[in-house]
C-alpha positions as YAML, in Angstrom:
chain: A
units: angstrom
residues:
- id: 1
  name: UNK
  ca: [184.54, 79.43, 105.80]
- id: 2
  name: UNK
  ca: [184.68, 81.41, 109.09]
- id: 3
  name: UNK
  ca: [187.14, 84.26, 109.49]
- id: 4
  name: UNK
  ca: [190.27, 83.44, 111.50]
- id: 5
  name: UNK
  ca: [192.55, 86.26, 112.65]
- id: 6
  name: UNK
  ca: [195.44, 83.84, 113.18]
- id: 7
  name: UNK
  ca: [195.08, 82.25, 109.74]
- id: 8
  name: UNK
  ca: [195.07, 85.67, 108.09]
- id: 9
  name: UNK
  ca: [198.11, 86.67, 110.17]
- id: 10
  name: UNK
  ca: [200.01, 83.57, 109.03]
- id: 11
  name: UNK
  ca: [199.09, 84.31, 105.40]
- id: 12
  name: UNK
  ca: [200.65, 87.79, 105.72]
- id: 13
  name: UNK
  ca: [203.90, 86.63, 107.35]
- id: 14
  name: UNK
  ca: [206.05, 86.06, 104.22]
- id: 15
  name: UNK
  ca: [205.38, 89.57, 102.86]
- id: 16
  name: UNK
  ca: [205.95, 91.01, 106.32]
- id: 17
  name: UNK
  ca: [209.30, 89.22, 106.61]
- id: 18
  name: UNK
  ca: [210.38, 90.49, 103.17]
- id: 19
  name: UNK
  ca: [209.45, 94.07, 104.12]
- id: 20
  name: UNK
  ca: [211.36, 93.76, 107.42]
- id: 21
  name: UNK
  ca: [214.45, 92.57, 105.49]
- id: 22
  name: UNK
  ca: [214.13, 95.54, 103.16]
- id: 23
  name: UNK
  ca: [213.89, 97.97, 106.09]
- id: 24
  name: UNK
  ca: [216.66, 96.53, 108.25]
- id: 25
  name: UNK
  ca: [218.98, 95.10, 105.60]
- id: 26
  name: UNK
  ca: [219.89, 92.45, 108.18]
- id: 27
  name: UNK
  ca: [218.21, 89.06, 108.36]
- id: 28
  name: UNK
  ca: [218.56, 88.66, 112.15]
- id: 29
  name: UNK
  ca: [217.21, 92.16, 112.80]
- id: 30
  name: UNK
  ca: [214.41, 91.49, 110.32]
- id: 31
  name: UNK
  ca: [213.41, 88.33, 112.17]
- id: 32
  name: UNK
  ca: [213.35, 90.22, 115.46]
- id: 33
  name: UNK
  ca: [211.34, 93.05, 113.94]
- id: 34
  name: UNK
  ca: [208.85, 90.62, 112.40]
- id: 35
  name: UNK
  ca: [208.47, 88.77, 115.69]
- id: 36
  name: UNK
  ca: [207.89, 92.06, 117.56]
- id: 37
  name: UNK
  ca: [205.30, 93.04, 114.98]
- id: 38
  name: UNK
  ca: [203.47, 89.72, 115.22]
- id: 39
  name: UNK
  ca: [203.48, 89.88, 119.02]
- id: 40
  name: UNK
  ca: [202.07, 93.40, 118.88]
- id: 41
  name: UNK
  ca: [199.44, 92.36, 116.35]
- id: 42
  name: UNK
  ca: [198.33, 89.47, 118.53]
- id: 43
  name: UNK
  ca: [198.13, 91.69, 121.60]
- id: 44
  name: UNK
  ca: [196.07, 94.20, 119.64]
- id: 45
  name: UNK
  ca: [193.93, 91.77, 117.66]
- id: 46
  name: UNK
  ca: [190.81, 93.28, 119.21]
- id: 47
  name: UNK
  ca: [191.61, 96.52, 117.36]
- id: 48
  name: UNK
  ca: [191.67, 94.91, 113.93]
- id: 49
  name: UNK
  ca: [188.45, 95.12, 111.95]
- id: 50
  name: UNK
  ca: [187.76, 91.91, 110.03]
- id: 51
  name: UNK
  ca: [187.27, 92.54, 106.35]
- id: 52
  name: UNK
  ca: [189.88, 95.30, 106.19]
- id: 53
  name: UNK
  ca: [193.38, 94.91, 104.78]
- id: 54
  name: UNK
  ca: [195.44, 93.03, 107.39]
- id: 55
  name: UNK
  ca: [198.60, 93.21, 105.27]
- id: 56
  name: UNK
  ca: [198.41, 97.02, 105.29]
- id: 57
  name: UNK
  ca: [197.69, 97.03, 109.05]
- id: 58
  name: UNK
  ca: [200.69, 94.81, 109.75]
- id: 59
  name: UNK
  ca: [202.97, 96.68, 107.36]
- id: 60
  name: UNK
  ca: [202.16, 99.98, 109.05]
- id: 61
  name: UNK
  ca: [202.76, 98.41, 112.45]
- id: 62
  name: UNK
  ca: [206.09, 96.95, 111.30]
- id: 63
  name: UNK
  ca: [207.23, 100.24, 109.81]
- id: 64
  name: UNK
  ca: [206.31, 102.15, 112.98]
- id: 65
  name: UNK
  ca: [208.15, 99.63, 115.16]
- id: 66
  name: UNK
  ca: [211.22, 99.93, 112.94]
- id: 67
  name: UNK
  ca: [211.26, 103.73, 113.08]
- id: 68
  name: UNK
  ca: [210.65, 103.69, 116.84]
- id: 69
  name: UNK
  ca: [213.62, 101.35, 117.21]
- id: 70
  name: UNK
  ca: [215.80, 103.63, 115.09]
- id: 71
  name: UNK
  ca: [214.73, 106.65, 117.14]
- id: 72
  name: UNK
  ca: [215.39, 104.83, 120.43]
- id: 73
  name: UNK
  ca: [218.80, 103.58, 119.25]
- id: 74
  name: UNK
  ca: [219.76, 107.12, 118.29]
- id: 75
  name: UNK
  ca: [219.26, 108.22, 121.90]
- id: 76
  name: UNK
  ca: [220.83, 105.21, 123.61]
- id: 77
  name: UNK
  ca: [224.43, 105.45, 124.68]
- id: 78
  name: UNK
  ca: [226.24, 102.20, 124.17]
- id: 79
  name: UNK
  ca: [229.01, 101.48, 126.68]
- id: 80
  name: UNK
  ca: [231.67, 98.81, 126.37]
- id: 81
  name: UNK
  ca: [232.10, 97.44, 129.88]
- id: 82
  name: UNK
  ca: [234.77, 94.80, 129.38]
- id: 83
  name: UNK
  ca: [237.50, 96.42, 127.27]
- id: 84
  name: UNK
  ca: [240.13, 96.33, 130.01]
- id: 85
  name: UNK
  ca: [240.30, 100.11, 130.33]
- id: 86
  name: UNK
  ca: [237.31, 100.13, 132.62]
- id: 87
  name: UNK
  ca: [237.16, 97.69, 135.49]
- id: 88
  name: UNK
  ca: [234.11, 98.62, 137.55]
- id: 89
  name: UNK
  ca: [232.05, 95.92, 139.20]
- id: 90
  name: UNK
  ca: [228.55, 95.56, 137.78]
- id: 91
  name: UNK
  ca: [226.93, 96.35, 141.13]
- id: 92
  name: UNK
  ca: [228.94, 99.58, 141.42]
- id: 93
  name: UNK
  ca: [228.05, 100.57, 137.89]
- id: 94
  name: UNK
  ca: [224.35, 99.86, 138.50]
- id: 95
  name: UNK
  ca: [224.37, 102.05, 141.60]
- id: 96
  name: UNK
  ca: [226.06, 104.87, 139.70]
- id: 97
  name: UNK
  ca: [223.62, 104.63, 136.81]
- id: 98
  name: UNK
  ca: [220.66, 104.48, 139.20]
- id: 99
  name: UNK
  ca: [221.97, 107.55, 141.04]
- id: 100
  name: UNK
  ca: [222.34, 109.48, 137.79]
- id: 101
  name: UNK
  ca: [218.88, 108.48, 136.55]
- id: 102
  name: UNK
  ca: [217.35, 109.42, 139.91]
- id: 103
  name: UNK
  ca: [219.03, 112.84, 139.82]
- id: 104
  name: UNK
  ca: [217.93, 113.45, 136.24]
- id: 105
  name: UNK
  ca: [214.36, 112.39, 137.04]
- id: 106
  name: UNK
  ca: [214.32, 114.73, 140.05]
- id: 107
  name: UNK
  ca: [215.43, 117.60, 137.81]
- id: 108
  name: UNK
  ca: [212.22, 117.34, 135.75]
- id: 109
  name: UNK
  ca: [209.28, 119.60, 136.50]
- id: 110
  name: UNK
  ca: [206.55, 118.01, 138.63]
- id: 111
  name: UNK
  ca: [204.19, 117.82, 135.63]
- id: 112
  name: UNK
  ca: [206.86, 116.12, 133.51]
- id: 113
  name: UNK
  ca: [207.62, 113.62, 136.30]
- id: 114
  name: UNK
  ca: [203.91, 112.73, 136.54]
- id: 115
  name: UNK
  ca: [203.65, 112.12, 132.79]
- id: 116
  name: UNK
  ca: [206.87, 110.07, 132.66]
- id: 117
  name: UNK
  ca: [205.69, 108.00, 135.63]
- id: 118
  name: UNK
  ca: [202.28, 107.31, 134.09]
- id: 119
  name: UNK
  ca: [203.28, 106.72, 130.47]
- id: 120
  name: UNK
  ca: [206.91, 105.57, 130.44]
- id: 121
  name: UNK
  ca: [207.17, 103.78, 133.78]
- id: 122
  name: UNK
  ca: [203.67, 102.43, 134.39]
- id: 123
  name: UNK
  ca: [202.93, 101.96, 130.68]
- id: 124
  name: UNK
  ca: [199.57, 103.74, 130.75]
- id: 125
  name: UNK
  ca: [198.06, 104.83, 127.41]
- id: 126
  name: UNK
  ca: [198.19, 108.54, 126.59]
- id: 127
  name: UNK
  ca: [194.39, 108.78, 126.82]
- id: 128
  name: UNK
  ca: [194.36, 107.36, 130.35]
- id: 129
  name: UNK
  ca: [197.20, 109.66, 131.45]
- id: 130
  name: UNK
  ca: [195.38, 112.65, 129.94]
- id: 131
  name: UNK
  ca: [192.19, 111.78, 131.83]
- id: 132
  name: UNK
  ca: [194.05, 111.18, 135.09]
- id: 133
  name: UNK
  ca: [195.89, 114.51, 134.85]
- id: 134
  name: UNK
  ca: [192.88, 116.32, 133.37]
- id: 135
  name: UNK
  ca: [194.77, 117.60, 130.31]
- id: 136
  name: UNK
  ca: [194.60, 116.93, 126.57]
- id: 137
  name: UNK
  ca: [196.49, 114.13, 124.84]
- id: 138
  name: UNK
  ca: [198.52, 116.79, 123.02]
- id: 139
  name: UNK
  ca: [199.67, 118.15, 126.37]
- id: 140
  name: UNK
  ca: [200.66, 114.64, 127.47]
- id: 141
  name: UNK
  ca: [202.67, 114.16, 124.27]
- id: 142
  name: UNK
  ca: [204.45, 117.50, 124.51]
- id: 143
  name: UNK
  ca: [205.29, 117.07, 128.22]
- id: 144
  name: UNK
  ca: [206.58, 113.57, 127.56]
- id: 145
  name: UNK
  ca: [208.64, 114.75, 124.60]
- id: 146
  name: UNK
  ca: [210.19, 117.60, 126.62]
- id: 147
  name: UNK
  ca: [210.80, 115.28, 129.58]
- id: 148
  name: UNK
  ca: [212.54, 112.67, 127.43]
- id: 149
  name: UNK
  ca: [214.65, 115.33, 125.77]
- id: 150
  name: UNK
  ca: [215.63, 116.78, 129.16]
- id: 151
  name: UNK
  ca: [216.43, 113.32, 130.56]
- id: 152
  name: UNK
  ca: [218.57, 112.52, 127.52]
- id: 153
  name: UNK
  ca: [220.46, 115.82, 127.88]
- id: 154
  name: UNK
  ca: [220.98, 115.33, 131.62]
- id: 155
  name: UNK
  ca: [222.15, 111.73, 131.20]
- id: 156
  name: UNK
  ca: [224.51, 112.70, 128.38]
- id: 157
  name: UNK
  ca: [226.13, 115.43, 130.50]
...
């Protein structure tokens, strides 16, 4: 029988769903996490080597997605817009947020702005950004980390 990536993926889904439930402790969040993992796996199917352990590959991907989500949620400020105490029109609020983001982005160093633009805004891989800026991947990672930290601090102020 010929190897089928999709068939193997489907075979791994129940264990993946159970692991997502264990990580999130919430069935709706687990379903979302599993779906994100499957979408990522399908988009990266060319990276999977047939004959290796797909369950381990998917489990690692799921775990990394979960921890990335936790990290992102830790840095996201949640705002209640409709509690009566605050009555700002959505268009006004968007302009204010855009202004603040623009100011914070302008406060970054030129090298940090370039990295954020390439990696975070344009979605380029670290390797491509490193080649374009003629620096190492480690430099890309550290600049991006410092830029994100600075943006978070500026937006929180």
